[in-house]
Amino acid sequence: MTSPLRHARAATLLLLLVTSVWGSTFFLIRDLVATLPPADFLAVRFAIAAVVMFVLFRRQTLALSRRDLRIGVLLGVLYGLAQLLQTIGLQHTDASVSGFVTGTYVVLTPLLGALLLRERIDQVTWGAVALTTAGLAVLSLRGLSVGLGEAVTLASAVLYAGHIIALGRWSTPGAAVGLSTVQAAVIALVTGVAAVPDGISLPADGGQWASLLYMALVAGALALWAQTWAQAHLTATRAAIVMAMEPVFAAFFAVLLGGESLTGRMLLGGALVVASMYLVELRGVLGRRRRSDVSAAADPPVEALHHDV
């Protein structure tokens, strides 16, 4: 297996691990935002992540070029606004509906890629997108009425898709650490601006601080770095399909740690999402076999497909 292919496989596994971490935070966030305003929670979470990342990766962050800094700021603004809009949407719609509407970034990512970057999406990938969307619907959807909450949440999904595309286009392995640090700082700034008018509240006890620190350091700092590095080796559409495992992991941890019951919807929806990932992986394996005698110039490694600006 060539180095680019090893990197792509490692990136897929790393992104899957990140997605499992995100899925583990759902029941923690649910408990935290019951007493802590959402914008305050986000601001404190990403401020801690940014400080820790800068202390650890000061040299790599200061070594970023002006171009990389601009990219990091753009990525941070996209992600910070998406987080805020998703949280606002949750105040006006059911969490199950919010989960499905947010998950539409799986469909929006290839659509935006085709519209903005003129990327060609093959039929197998569209099939995987359709399977993923069906799985998300089975997992999350229990009736849908279009209102303010759904509209705001859909806007957040568009921003998440834009963030995925931008990472896939501009992230490089060498700049991943610095870019993720800049993103964390910008996300803290964006969410902090939303939190300041009413004053920033802090967690009330040790249990809440433990949950927040886990989300700041593991689901924040570590996850931002891992996603930024992984998307330097993956197409945006493939990354979106992998990250569609988030509600599957959320359901798993809700049953394992959150006291919820396992249902047929969880099993069926999870199976559809996993099947879509295997479909994309099978497509890649078959494609590599068919192209085994093609030159590197005609079949460039995945890294070469995203960083030409």
Coordinates of C-alpha atoms in Angstrom, one line a residue, residues 26-298:
F26 CA -24.5 14.5 23.4
F27 CA -25.8 13.4 26.8
L28 CA -23.2 15.5 28.6
I29 CA -24.2 18.6 26.7
R30 CA -27.8 17.9 27.3
D31 CA -27.2 18.0 31.1
L32 CA -24.9 21.0 31.0
V33 CA -27.1 23.4 28.9
A34 CA -30.0 22.7 31.3
T35 CA -28.2 25.0 33.8
L36 CA -25.6 26.8 31.6
P37 CA -26.5 29.1 28.7
P38 CA -25.4 27.4 25.4
A39 CA -23.3 30.4 24.2
D40 CA -21.5 30.6 27.6
F41 CA -20.8 26.8 27.5
L42 CA -19.4 27.1 24.0
A43 CA -17.3 30.2 24.7
V44 CA -15.7 28.7 27.9
R45 CA -15.2 25.3 26.2
F46 CA -13.3 26.7 23.2
A47 CA -11.4 29.3 25.2
I48 CA -9.9 26.5 27.3
A49 CA -9.2 24.5 24.2
A50 CA -7.5 27.5 22.5
V51 CA -5.3 28.3 25.5
V52 CA -4.2 24.7 25.9
M53 CA -3.5 24.3 22.2
F54 CA -1.5 27.5 22.0
V55 CA 0.7 26.5 25.0
L56 CA 1.4 23.1 23.4
F57 CA 1.7 24.2 19.8
R58 CA 2.9 27.8 20.1
R59 CA 5.8 27.2 17.7
Q60 CA 3.6 25.6 15.0
T61 CA 1.0 28.3 15.4
L62 CA 3.4 31.2 15.1
A63 CA 5.0 29.6 12.1
L64 CA 1.8 29.8 10.1
S65 CA 1.9 32.0 7.0
R66 CA -0.5 34.9 6.5
R67 CA -2.4 32.8 4.1
D68 CA -2.8 30.0 6.6
L69 CA -3.9 32.5 9.3
R70 CA -6.6 33.8 7.0
I71 CA -7.7 30.2 6.3
G72 CA -7.8 29.4 10.0
V73 CA -9.9 32.5 10.7
L74 CA -12.3 31.6 8.0
L75 CA -12.6 28.0 9.3
G76 CA -13.1 29.2 12.8
V77 CA -15.9 31.7 11.9
L78 CA -17.7 29.0 9.8
Y79 CA -17.5 26.5 12.7
G80 CA -18.3 29.0 15.4
L81 CA -21.4 30.3 13.7
A82 CA -22.5 26.8 12.9
Q83 CA -22.3 25.8 16.6
L84 CA -24.3 28.9 17.6
L85 CA -27.0 28.4 15.0
Q86 CA -27.3 24.7 15.8
T87 CA -27.8 25.7 19.5
I88 CA -30.3 28.4 18.7
G89 CA -32.2 25.9 16.5
L90 CA -32.4 23.4 19.4
Q91 CA -34.3 26.0 21.4
H92 CA -37.1 26.0 18.9
T93 CA -37.3 22.4 17.7
D94 CA -37.0 18.8 19.0
A95 CA -33.5 17.4 19.4
S96 CA -34.4 14.4 17.2
V97 CA -35.5 16.8 14.4
S98 CA -32.4 18.9 14.9
G99 CA -30.2 15.8 14.6
F100 CA -31.6 14.9 11.2
V101 CA -31.6 18.5 9.9
T102 CA -28.0 19.0 11.0
G103 CA -27.1 15.7 9.4
T104 CA -28.1 17.0 6.0
Y105 CA -24.5 18.3 5.7
V106 CA -23.8 14.9 4.3
V107 CA -26.0 15.8 1.3
L108 CA -25.0 19.5 1.3
T109 CA -21.3 18.8 1.2
P110 CA -21.2 17.2 -2.3
L111 CA -23.8 19.7 -3.5
L112 CA -21.7 22.7 -2.4
G113 CA -18.6 21.0 -3.7
A114 CA -20.1 20.5 -7.1
L115 CA -21.5 24.1 -7.2
L116 CA -18.5 26.0 -5.7
L117 CA -15.6 23.8 -6.7
R118 CA -17.0 22.1 -9.8
E119 CA -16.2 18.7 -8.3
R120 CA -17.7 15.7 -10.0
I121 CA -19.6 13.3 -7.7
D122 CA -19.9 9.7 -9.1
Q123 CA -23.1 7.6 -8.8
V124 CA -21.6 5.3 -6.1
T125 CA -20.9 8.3 -3.8
W126 CA -24.4 9.7 -4.4
G127 CA -25.7 6.2 -3.5
A128 CA -23.7 6.4 -0.3
V129 CA -25.1 9.9 0.5
A130 CA -28.6 8.6 0.0
L131 CA -28.0 5.6 2.3
T132 CA -26.5 8.0 4.9
T133 CA -29.5 10.4 4.7
A134 CA -31.9 7.5 5.1
G135 CA -30.0 6.2 8.1
L136 CA -30.0 9.7 9.7
A137 CA -33.7 10.0 9.1
V138 CA -34.4 6.6 10.7
L139 CA -32.2 7.5 13.7
S140 CA -33.4 11.0 14.3
L141 CA -36.7 11.9 12.5
R142 CA -40.0 11.6 14.3
G143 CA -42.0 14.1 12.4
L144 CA -40.9 17.3 10.7
S145 CA -42.6 20.7 10.7
V146 CA -40.8 23.5 9.0
G147 CA -40.4 26.5 11.3
L148 CA -37.8 28.8 12.8
G149 CA -35.9 26.0 14.5
E150 CA -35.6 23.9 11.4
A151 CA -34.6 26.9 9.2
V152 CA -31.9 28.0 11.6
T153 CA -30.6 24.4 12.0
L154 CA -30.5 24.0 8.2
A155 CA -28.4 27.2 8.1
S156 CA -26.0 25.6 10.5
A157 CA -25.8 22.5 8.4
V158 CA -24.8 24.6 5.4
L159 CA -22.0 26.2 7.4
Y160 CA -20.8 22.7 8.6
A161 CA -20.7 21.6 5.0
G162 CA -18.8 24.7 4.1
H163 CA -16.3 24.0 6.9
I164 CA -15.8 20.4 5.6
I165 CA -15.2 21.6 2.1
A166 CA -12.8 24.4 3.2
L167 CA -10.8 21.9 5.3
G168 CA -10.7 19.4 2.4
R169 CA -9.6 22.1 0.0
W170 CA -7.0 24.0 2.1
S171 CA -5.8 21.8 5.1
T172 CA -2.3 20.4 4.8
P173 CA -0.6 17.9 7.2
G174 CA 2.1 20.4 8.0
A175 CA -0.2 23.2 9.0
A176 CA -2.9 21.1 10.7
V177 CA -1.7 21.8 14.3
G178 CA -1.5 25.6 13.8
L179 CA -4.7 25.8 11.8
S180 CA -6.6 23.9 14.5
T181 CA -5.2 26.2 17.2
V182 CA -6.3 29.3 15.3
Q183 CA -9.8 27.7 14.7
A184 CA -10.2 27.1 18.4
A185 CA -9.4 30.7 19.2
V186 CA -11.7 32.1 16.6
I187 CA -14.6 29.8 17.7
A188 CA -14.1 31.0 21.3
L189 CA -14.2 34.6 20.0
V190 CA -17.3 34.1 17.9
T191 CA -19.2 32.3 20.7
G192 CA -17.9 34.7 23.3
V193 CA -19.4 37.7 21.4
A194 CA -22.8 35.9 21.6
A195 CA -22.3 35.2 25.4
V196 CA -21.0 38.6 26.5
P197 CA -24.3 40.7 26.5
D198 CA -25.8 38.6 29.4
G199 CA -22.5 37.9 31.1
I200 CA -20.6 34.6 30.9
S201 CA -21.7 32.0 33.4
L202 CA -19.4 29.2 34.6
P203 CA -20.1 25.6 35.6
A204 CA -21.6 25.3 39.1
D205 CA -19.8 22.2 40.4
G206 CA -17.0 19.7 39.9
G207 CA -19.1 17.3 37.8
Q208 CA -20.0 20.1 35.4
W209 CA -16.4 21.2 35.2
A210 CA -15.3 17.6 34.5
S211 CA -17.8 17.4 31.6
L212 CA -16.8 20.7 30.2
L213 CA -13.0 20.0 30.4
Y214 CA -13.6 16.7 28.6
M215 CA -15.4 18.5 25.8
A216 CA -12.8 21.3 25.7
L217 CA -9.7 19.1 25.6
V218 CA -10.8 15.8 24.0
A219 CA -13.9 16.8 22.0
G220 CA -12.5 20.3 21.4
A221 CA -8.7 20.6 21.1
L222 CA -7.8 17.0 20.2
A223 CA -10.8 16.6 17.8
L224 CA -10.1 19.9 16.0
W225 CA -6.5 18.9 15.3
A226 CA -7.5 15.4 14.3
Q227 CA -10.2 16.6 11.9
T228 CA -7.9 19.2 10.4
W229 CA -5.2 16.6 9.8
A230 CA -7.5 13.9 8.5
Q231 CA -9.2 16.2 6.0
A232 CA -5.8 16.9 4.5
H233 CA -5.9 13.3 3.2
L234 CA -9.6 12.8 2.4
T235 CA -12.2 14.3 0.0
A236 CA -14.8 16.5 1.6
T237 CA -17.6 14.1 0.6
R238 CA -15.9 11.1 2.1
A239 CA -15.2 13.0 5.3
A240 CA -18.9 14.0 5.5
I241 CA -20.0 10.4 5.1
V242 CA -17.6 9.3 7.9
M243 CA -18.8 12.0 10.2
A244 CA -22.4 11.0 9.6
M245 CA -21.6 8.2 12.1
E246 CA -22.0 10.8 14.9
P247 CA -25.7 10.1 15.6
V248 CA -24.9 6.4 15.6
F249 CA -22.2 6.9 18.2
A250 CA -24.6 9.3 20.1
A251 CA -27.2 6.6 20.2
F252 CA -24.6 4.0 21.3
F253 CA -23.4 6.2 24.2
A254 CA -26.9 7.2 25.1
V255 CA -27.8 3.5 25.6
L256 CA -24.4 2.6 27.2
L257 CA -24.0 5.6 29.6
G258 CA -27.2 7.7 29.3
G259 CA -29.8 5.2 30.4
E260 CA -31.7 5.1 27.1
S261 CA -33.2 1.9 25.6
L262 CA -31.9 0.2 22.5
T263 CA -34.6 0.4 19.7
G264 CA -35.1 -1.0 16.3
R265 CA -34.8 2.5 14.8
M266 CA -31.2 2.8 16.3
L267 CA -30.2 -0.6 14.8
L268 CA -31.7 0.1 11.4
G269 CA -30.5 3.7 11.1
G270 CA -27.0 2.7 12.3
A271 CA -26.8 -0.2 9.8
L272 CA -27.7 2.1 6.9
V273 CA -25.1 4.7 7.9
V274 CA -22.4 2.0 8.3
A275 CA -23.4 0.4 5.0
S276 CA -22.8 3.8 3.3
M277 CA -19.3 3.9 4.6
Y278 CA -18.6 0.4 3.4
L279 CA -20.0 1.3 0.0
V280 CA -17.5 4.3 -0.3
E281 CA -14.6 2.1 0.9
L282 CA -15.6 -0.7 -1.6
R283 CA -15.7 1.8 -4.4
G284 CA -12.2 3.0 -3.4
V285 CA -10.8 -0.6 -3.3
L286 CA -12.3 -1.5 -6.7
G287 CA -11.2 1.8 -8.2
R288 CA -7.6 1.2 -7.1
R289 CA -7.6 -2.3 -8.6
R290 CA -8.9 -1.0 -11.9
R291 CA -6.3 1.8 -11.9
S292 CA -3.3 -0.4 -10.7
D293 CA -1.5 0.2 -14.0
V294 CA -2.2 3.9 -14.3
S295 CA 0.6 6.4 -13.8
A296 CA 0.8 8.7 -10.8
A297 CA 0.3 11.7 -13.1
A298 CA -3.0 10.3 -14.3

